Tab-separated table of C-alpha atoms in Angstrom:
chain	number	residue	atom	x	y	z
M	189	UNK	CA	92.789	102.185	113.206
M	190	UNK	CA	93.193	98.611	112.865
M	191	UNK	CA	91.980	96.542	110.452
M	192	UNK	CA	91.806	92.697	111.633
M	193	UNK	CA	89.525	90.363	110.117
M	194	UNK	CA	90.233	86.294	109.115
M	195	UNK	CA	93.289	85.560	106.210
M	196	UNK	CA	91.842	86.244	102.729
M	197	UNK	CA	89.299	88.426	103.574
M	198	UNK	CA	90.454	91.983	102.032
M	199	UNK	CA	91.877	93.301	104.936
M	200	UNK	CA	95.000	94.696	102.687
M	201	UNK	CA	93.057	95.983	100.156
M	202	UNK	CA	90.447	97.861	102.658
M	203	UNK	CA	93.554	99.314	104.669
M	204	UNK	CA	95.289	100.807	102.085
M	205	UNK	CA	92.124	101.615	100.387
M	206	UNK	CA	91.480	103.532	103.592
M	207	UNK	CA	95.440	105.802	103.796
M	208	UNK	CA	94.722	106.489	100.409
M	209	UNK	CA	91.293	108.076	101.330
M	210	UNK	CA	92.841	109.484	104.422
M	211	UNK	CA	95.907	111.125	103.072
M	212	UNK	CA	94.768	112.888	99.796
M	213	UNK	CA	92.170	114.140	102.499
M	214	UNK	CA	95.172	115.852	103.398
M	215	UNK	CA	95.620	113.784	106.797
M	216	UNK	CA	99.729	112.573	107.378
M	217	UNK	CA	99.499	108.986	107.032
M	218	UNK	CA	101.474	106.609	107.843
M	219	UNK	CA	100.103	102.574	106.874
M	220	UNK	CA	102.036	99.923	108.948
M	221	UNK	CA	101.594	95.617	108.417
M	222	UNK	CA	101.255	93.892	111.200
M	223	UNK	CA	101.343	89.928	109.416
M	224	UNK	CA	104.993	87.945	108.267
M	225	UNK	CA	103.137	87.667	105.588
M	226	UNK	CA	103.410	91.563	103.613
M	227	UNK	CA	102.246	92.333	100.915
M	228	UNK	CA	101.190	96.675	100.464
M	229	UNK	CA	103.663	96.347	98.125
M	230	UNK	CA	101.510	94.375	96.590
M	231	UNK	CA	98.723	96.291	96.994
M	232	UNK	CA	100.195	99.309	95.744
M	233	UNK	CA	101.911	97.541	93.264
M	234	UNK	CA	105.767	99.248	94.384
M	235	UNK	CA	108.545	97.435	93.179
M	236	UNK	CA	110.290	94.748	95.575
M	237	UNK	CA	113.893	96.990	95.041
M	238	UNK	CA	112.222	99.601	96.818
M	239	UNK	CA	111.002	98.036	99.234
M	240	UNK	CA	114.400	96.131	99.790
M	241	UNK	CA	115.607	100.330	100.389
M	242	UNK	CA	113.313	101.295	102.672
M	243	UNK	CA	113.459	97.917	104.984
M	244	UNK	CA	110.830	97.539	107.741
M	245	UNK	CA	111.683	101.257	107.702
M	246	UNK	CA	108.174	104.436	106.825
M	247	UNK	CA	108.570	105.965	103.723
M	248	UNK	CA	106.906	108.607	102.069
M	249	UNK	CA	104.774	106.700	98.572
M	250	UNK	CA	103.463	109.700	97.559
M	251	UNK	CA	101.941	112.711	99.414
M	252	UNK	CA	100.709	112.517	103.004
M	253	UNK	CA	100.686	108.359	102.455
M	254	UNK	CA	103.965	106.889	104.256
M	255	UNK	CA	103.693	102.723	103.989
M	256	UNK	CA	106.483	100.913	106.747
M	257	UNK	CA	106.508	96.797	107.161
M	258	UNK	CA	107.880	95.841	109.696
M	259	UNK	CA	111.578	94.306	109.870
M	260	UNK	CA	110.991	92.498	113.192
M	261	UNK	CA	114.795	90.731	113.489
M	262	UNK	CA	116.404	94.299	112.827
M	263	UNK	CA	114.009	96.237	114.890
M	264	UNK	CA	114.859	93.811	118.228
M	265	UNK	CA	118.350	94.558	117.077
M	266	UNK	CA	117.618	98.200	116.662
M	267	UNK	CA	115.437	98.019	120.432
M	268	UNK	CA	116.746	95.319	122.055
M	269	UNK	CA	120.379	94.899	121.600
M	270	UNK	CA	121.552	93.591	124.446
M	271	UNK	CA	119.260	91.136	124.807
M	272	UNK	CA	119.242	89.928	121.799
M	273	UNK	CA	122.974	89.225	121.584
M	274	UNK	CA	122.347	87.658	124.702
M	275	UNK	CA	120.198	84.793	123.557
M	276	UNK	CA	122.308	84.840	120.339
M	277	UNK	CA	125.698	83.655	121.799
M	278	UNK	CA	123.209	81.595	124.030
M	279	UNK	CA	121.318	79.217	121.104
M	280	UNK	CA	125.166	79.657	119.708
M	281	UNK	CA	126.134	77.732	122.946
M	282	UNK	CA	123.868	74.382	121.519
M	283	UNK	CA	126.265	74.608	118.387
M	284	UNK	CA	123.655	76.132	116.169
M	285	UNK	CA	125.057	78.896	113.258
M	286	UNK	CA	124.622	82.215	113.846
M	287	UNK	CA	122.231	82.489	111.254
M	288	UNK	CA	119.994	80.090	112.423
M	289	UNK	CA	120.112	81.428	116.379
M	290	UNK	CA	120.285	85.155	114.521
M	291	UNK	CA	116.161	83.233	113.621
M	292	UNK	CA	115.632	82.159	117.022
M	293	UNK	CA	116.430	84.914	119.313
M	294	UNK	CA	113.088	86.067	117.850
M	295	UNK	CA	110.585	84.671	119.655
M	296	UNK	CA	106.830	83.995	119.108
M	297	UNK	CA	104.523	87.491	119.881
M	298	UNK	CA	107.954	89.351	119.251
M	299	UNK	CA	106.176	90.782	116.055
M	300	UNK	CA	102.879	92.552	118.259
M	301	UNK	CA	105.760	93.867	119.943
M	302	UNK	CA	107.321	95.465	118.322
M	303	UNK	CA	103.563	96.881	116.358
M	304	UNK	CA	103.015	97.932	119.289
M	305	UNK	CA	106.410	100.293	120.197
M	306	UNK	CA	106.226	101.689	116.975
M	307	UNK	CA	102.682	102.652	117.450
M	308	UNK	CA	103.523	103.851	121.142
M	309	UNK	CA	106.637	106.168	119.489
M	310	UNK	CA	104.998	107.507	116.898
M	311	UNK	CA	101.923	108.674	119.034
M	312	UNK	CA	104.273	110.188	121.658
M	313	UNK	CA	106.183	111.732	118.290
M	314	UNK	CA	102.807	113.170	116.308
M	315	UNK	CA	104.597	111.670	113.502
M	316	UNK	CA	101.348	111.540	112.095
M	317	UNK	CA	97.742	112.372	112.271
M	318	UNK	CA	96.952	109.433	111.534
M	319	UNK	CA	97.774	105.427	111.556
M	320	UNK	CA	96.644	102.507	110.246
M	321	UNK	CA	97.609	98.454	110.741
M	322	UNK	CA	96.736	96.328	108.281
M	323	UNK	CA	96.957	93.077	111.173
M	324	UNK	CA	97.784	89.817	110.312
M	325	UNK	CA	94.888	86.916	109.663
M	326	UNK	CA	92.550	87.126	113.436
M	327	UNK	CA	94.424	84.891	115.836
M	328	UNK	CA	97.508	86.440	115.346
M	329	UNK	CA	96.273	89.598	115.754
M	330	UNK	CA	94.280	88.626	118.802
M	331	UNK	CA	97.940	88.632	120.875
M	332	UNK	CA	98.222	91.753	120.777
M	333	UNK	CA	95.564	92.327	122.922
M	334	UNK	CA	97.719	90.340	125.978
M	335	UNK	CA	101.208	91.813	125.214
M	336	UNK	CA	100.380	95.477	127.801
M	337	UNK	CA	99.024	93.862	130.261
M	338	UNK	CA	102.018	90.458	130.192
M	339	UNK	CA	104.779	93.299	129.822
M	340	UNK	CA	103.259	95.283	133.185
M	341	UNK	CA	103.190	92.144	135.132
M	342	UNK	CA	106.673	90.236	134.345
M	343	UNK	CA	108.196	94.629	135.230
M	344	UNK	CA	106.704	94.393	138.143
M	345	UNK	CA	106.196	90.655	139.475
M	346	UNK	CA	109.406	89.063	137.628
M	347	UNK	CA	112.519	92.094	136.158
M	348	UNK	CA	113.531	92.762	139.603
M	349	UNK	CA	114.135	89.908	141.470
M	350	UNK	CA	115.248	87.754	137.747
M	351	UNK	CA	118.215	90.575	137.607
M	352	UNK	CA	118.846	90.764	141.951
M	353	UNK	CA	119.389	86.430	141.345
M	354	UNK	CA	121.506	86.359	138.419
M	355	UNK	CA	123.287	89.294	139.942
M	356	UNK	CA	124.466	87.430	143.262
M	357	UNK	CA	124.736	83.804	140.856
M	358	UNK	CA	126.838	84.731	137.683
M	359	UNK	CA	130.344	84.363	139.953
M	360	UNK	CA	129.124	81.063	140.851
M	361	UNK	CA	128.671	80.223	136.872
M	362	UNK	CA	131.096	81.904	135.570
M	363	UNK	CA	132.894	78.959	137.747
M	364	UNK	CA	130.578	76.386	136.970
M	365	UNK	CA	128.975	76.423	134.377
M	366	UNK	CA	131.515	78.666	132.069
M	367	UNK	CA	130.393	77.631	128.606
M	368	UNK	CA	126.958	79.008	128.978
M	369	UNK	CA	127.047	82.939	129.070
M	370	UNK	CA	124.869	84.393	131.695
M	371	UNK	CA	122.944	88.163	130.959
M	372	UNK	CA	124.827	91.320	132.110
M	373	UNK	CA	123.398	94.333	133.433
M	374	UNK	CA	124.205	95.640	130.815
M	375	UNK	CA	121.257	93.278	129.491
M	376	UNK	CA	119.210	94.108	131.802
M	377	UNK	CA	118.539	98.121	131.681
M	378	UNK	CA	118.414	97.383	127.854
M	379	UNK	CA	115.537	95.055	128.730
M	380	UNK	CA	114.195	98.158	131.100
M	381	UNK	CA	114.827	101.054	128.229
M	382	UNK	CA	112.655	98.917	126.553
M	383	UNK	CA	110.112	98.139	128.376
M	384	UNK	CA	109.713	101.181	129.143
M	385	UNK	CA	108.764	103.325	125.412
M	386	UNK	CA	105.583	101.145	126.573
M	387	UNK	CA	103.930	103.171	129.533
M	388	UNK	CA	100.818	104.650	128.021
M	389	UNK	CA	100.600	102.031	125.036
M	390	UNK	CA	97.215	100.177	127.658
M	391	UNK	CA	95.316	103.681	127.735
M	392	UNK	CA	95.860	104.385	124.109
M	393	UNK	CA	95.110	101.675	122.726
M	394	UNK	CA	92.003	101.734	125.292
M	395	UNK	CA	91.218	105.387	124.450
M	396	UNK	CA	87.692	104.950	121.979
M	397	UNK	CA	89.242	108.620	120.550
M	398	UNK	CA	92.236	107.633	119.918
M	399	UNK	CA	92.714	103.968	119.139
M	400	UNK	CA	89.370	102.075	117.163
M	401	UNK	CA	89.360	98.636	115.238
M	402	UNK	CA	87.493	98.063	111.681
M	403	UNK	CA	86.842	93.727	111.167
M	404	UNK	CA	86.651	93.494	107.580
M	405	UNK	CA	84.600	89.846	106.536
M	406	UNK	CA	83.227	88.093	103.749
M	407	UNK	CA	79.407	87.468	104.227
M	408	UNK	CA	80.246	83.371	104.032
M	409	UNK	CA	79.342	81.644	107.805
M	410	UNK	CA	82.674	80.357	108.275
M	411	UNK	CA	83.896	84.425	108.343
M	412	UNK	CA	80.887	85.327	110.517
M	413	UNK	CA	82.035	83.579	112.841
M	414	UNK	CA	85.086	84.828	113.408
M	415	UNK	CA	84.700	87.748	112.904
M	416	UNK	CA	81.709	87.739	116.105
M	417	UNK	CA	84.402	86.405	118.086
M	418	UNK	CA	86.851	88.694	117.637
M	419	UNK	CA	84.190	91.275	117.989
M	420	UNK	CA	83.800	90.039	121.780
M	421	UNK	CA	87.833	89.664	122.188
M	422	UNK	CA	88.130	93.364	121.324
M	423	UNK	CA	85.585	94.525	123.389
M	424	UNK	CA	86.668	92.422	126.641
M	425	UNK	CA	90.230	94.683	126.051
M	426	UNK	CA	89.015	98.018	126.212
M	427	UNK	CA	89.023	97.797	122.787
M	428	UNK	CA	86.390	99.869	120.712
M	429	UNK	CA	85.199	98.136	117.246
M	430	UNK	CA	83.904	100.990	115.161
M	431	UNK	CA	83.804	99.657	111.695
M	432	UNK	CA	82.242	96.892	110.066
M	433	UNK	CA	83.131	95.932	106.400
M	434	UNK	CA	81.955	93.148	104.342
M	435	UNK	CA	83.315	92.541	101.583
M	436	UNK	CA	83.779	90.771	97.783
M	437	UNK	CA	79.722	91.192	97.582
M	438	UNK	CA	77.626	89.328	94.333
M	439	UNK	CA	76.076	92.500	92.480
M	440	UNK	CA	71.809	91.913	93.246
M	441	UNK	CA	71.122	92.091	89.459
M	442	UNK	CA	73.021	88.275	89.280
M	443	UNK	CA	71.485	86.173	86.553
M	444	UNK	CA	73.638	83.532	86.539
M	445	UNK	CA	71.645	80.082	88.648
M	446	UNK	CA	75.176	78.922	89.827
M	447	UNK	CA	76.879	82.527	90.709
M	448	UNK	CA	73.185	83.430	91.615
M	449	UNK	CA	72.730	81.177	95.177
M	450	UNK	CA	75.776	82.217	96.120
M	451	UNK	CA	73.924	85.647	96.113
M	452	UNK	CA	71.635	84.429	98.679
M	453	UNK	CA	73.297	82.859	101.092
M	454	UNK	CA	75.889	86.887	100.850
M	455	UNK	CA	72.703	88.330	100.960
M	456	UNK	CA	71.338	85.465	104.611
M	457	UNK	CA	74.792	85.953	106.286
M	458	UNK	CA	74.741	90.315	105.596
M	459	UNK	CA	71.793	91.072	107.057
M	460	UNK	CA	73.273	88.985	109.726
M	461	UNK	CA	75.994	90.924	110.317
M	462	UNK	CA	74.257	93.597	110.482
M	463	UNK	CA	71.981	92.610	113.001
M	464	UNK	CA	74.957	90.722	115.264
M	465	UNK	CA	76.783	93.980	115.388
M	466	UNK	CA	74.266	96.784	115.487
M	467	UNK	CA	74.973	99.607	116.698
M	468	UNK	CA	77.968	99.316	114.404
M	469	UNK	CA	78.352	100.528	111.331
M	470	UNK	CA	78.517	98.068	109.099
M	471	UNK	CA	79.840	98.937	105.343
M	472	UNK	CA	79.365	96.452	102.504
M	473	UNK	CA	82.517	96.518	99.199
M	474	UNK	CA	81.020	94.727	95.593
M	475	UNK	CA	83.442	92.132	94.396
M	476	UNK	CA	84.583	94.222	91.721
M	477	UNK	CA	85.872	92.910	87.992
M	478	UNK	CA	89.733	93.217	88.853
M	479	UNK	CA	92.174	93.404	91.131
M	480	UNK	CA	92.133	95.646	93.251
M	481	UNK	CA	95.881	96.560	92.885
M	482	UNK	CA	97.653	99.909	92.671
M	483	UNK	CA	96.420	103.400	93.372
M	484	UNK	CA	94.766	104.155	91.253
M	485	UNK	CA	92.384	101.079	91.800
M	486	UNK	CA	93.320	101.962	96.186
């Protein structure tokens, strides 16, 4: 289940509560953060030292419930070592320091690539009954929709051609550009193994019996508009939105004049959400009196 929405709507809280409920029902559950600004530790009120100890790896925090905050750099080193080393060396030829070169070797969109890699691997291994994804804000989350088709196009159209051309050019390049490293065949072999692990991910994402999207929104005009666009994009890519969660609703019985106006606006936007997304189920969550932090409150 992908939990998607505009930044600040409460995706982490809703996805964490859902994961907690799934685990309580006896399902082996993994809650994974795809956001570069991880906050699962904050949601469950966990010690930061505990997260550092399990950096980038899933670990169990209660019976049937594991969490994972992806570390892109470590994941790329583990799964794409030859390519990562080559890009780092290439960056260093420009005069960059090793640390800066390592950071620049992580291209935009790699979070989504690594996230999909983990999802496909866990699914094939039957490691969990339920995998819940706490996604980045909507704009960034939508990037992963194009990852499978982009990778497939590259492997079919460009990969073998590029590999063949570099094999021919390598001897000449060593003479003319000795200070600029070219990727050797081990880098291409590493890339091939890496992309091999993505096989079937497009089918996995578009099979409604396996994968669904849950939109988390607030009853505010700008947030609603973004949720509507996200719904359209996910539908265009063949993914199924099976629920919409309206979060932080003020109680109807509120009496304060200032808050009463906000409550009326929320009511109007809630009706718009229900009407627009029908027949997709819509769930309403109130604005709680206190912060929803820690396992007990989730």
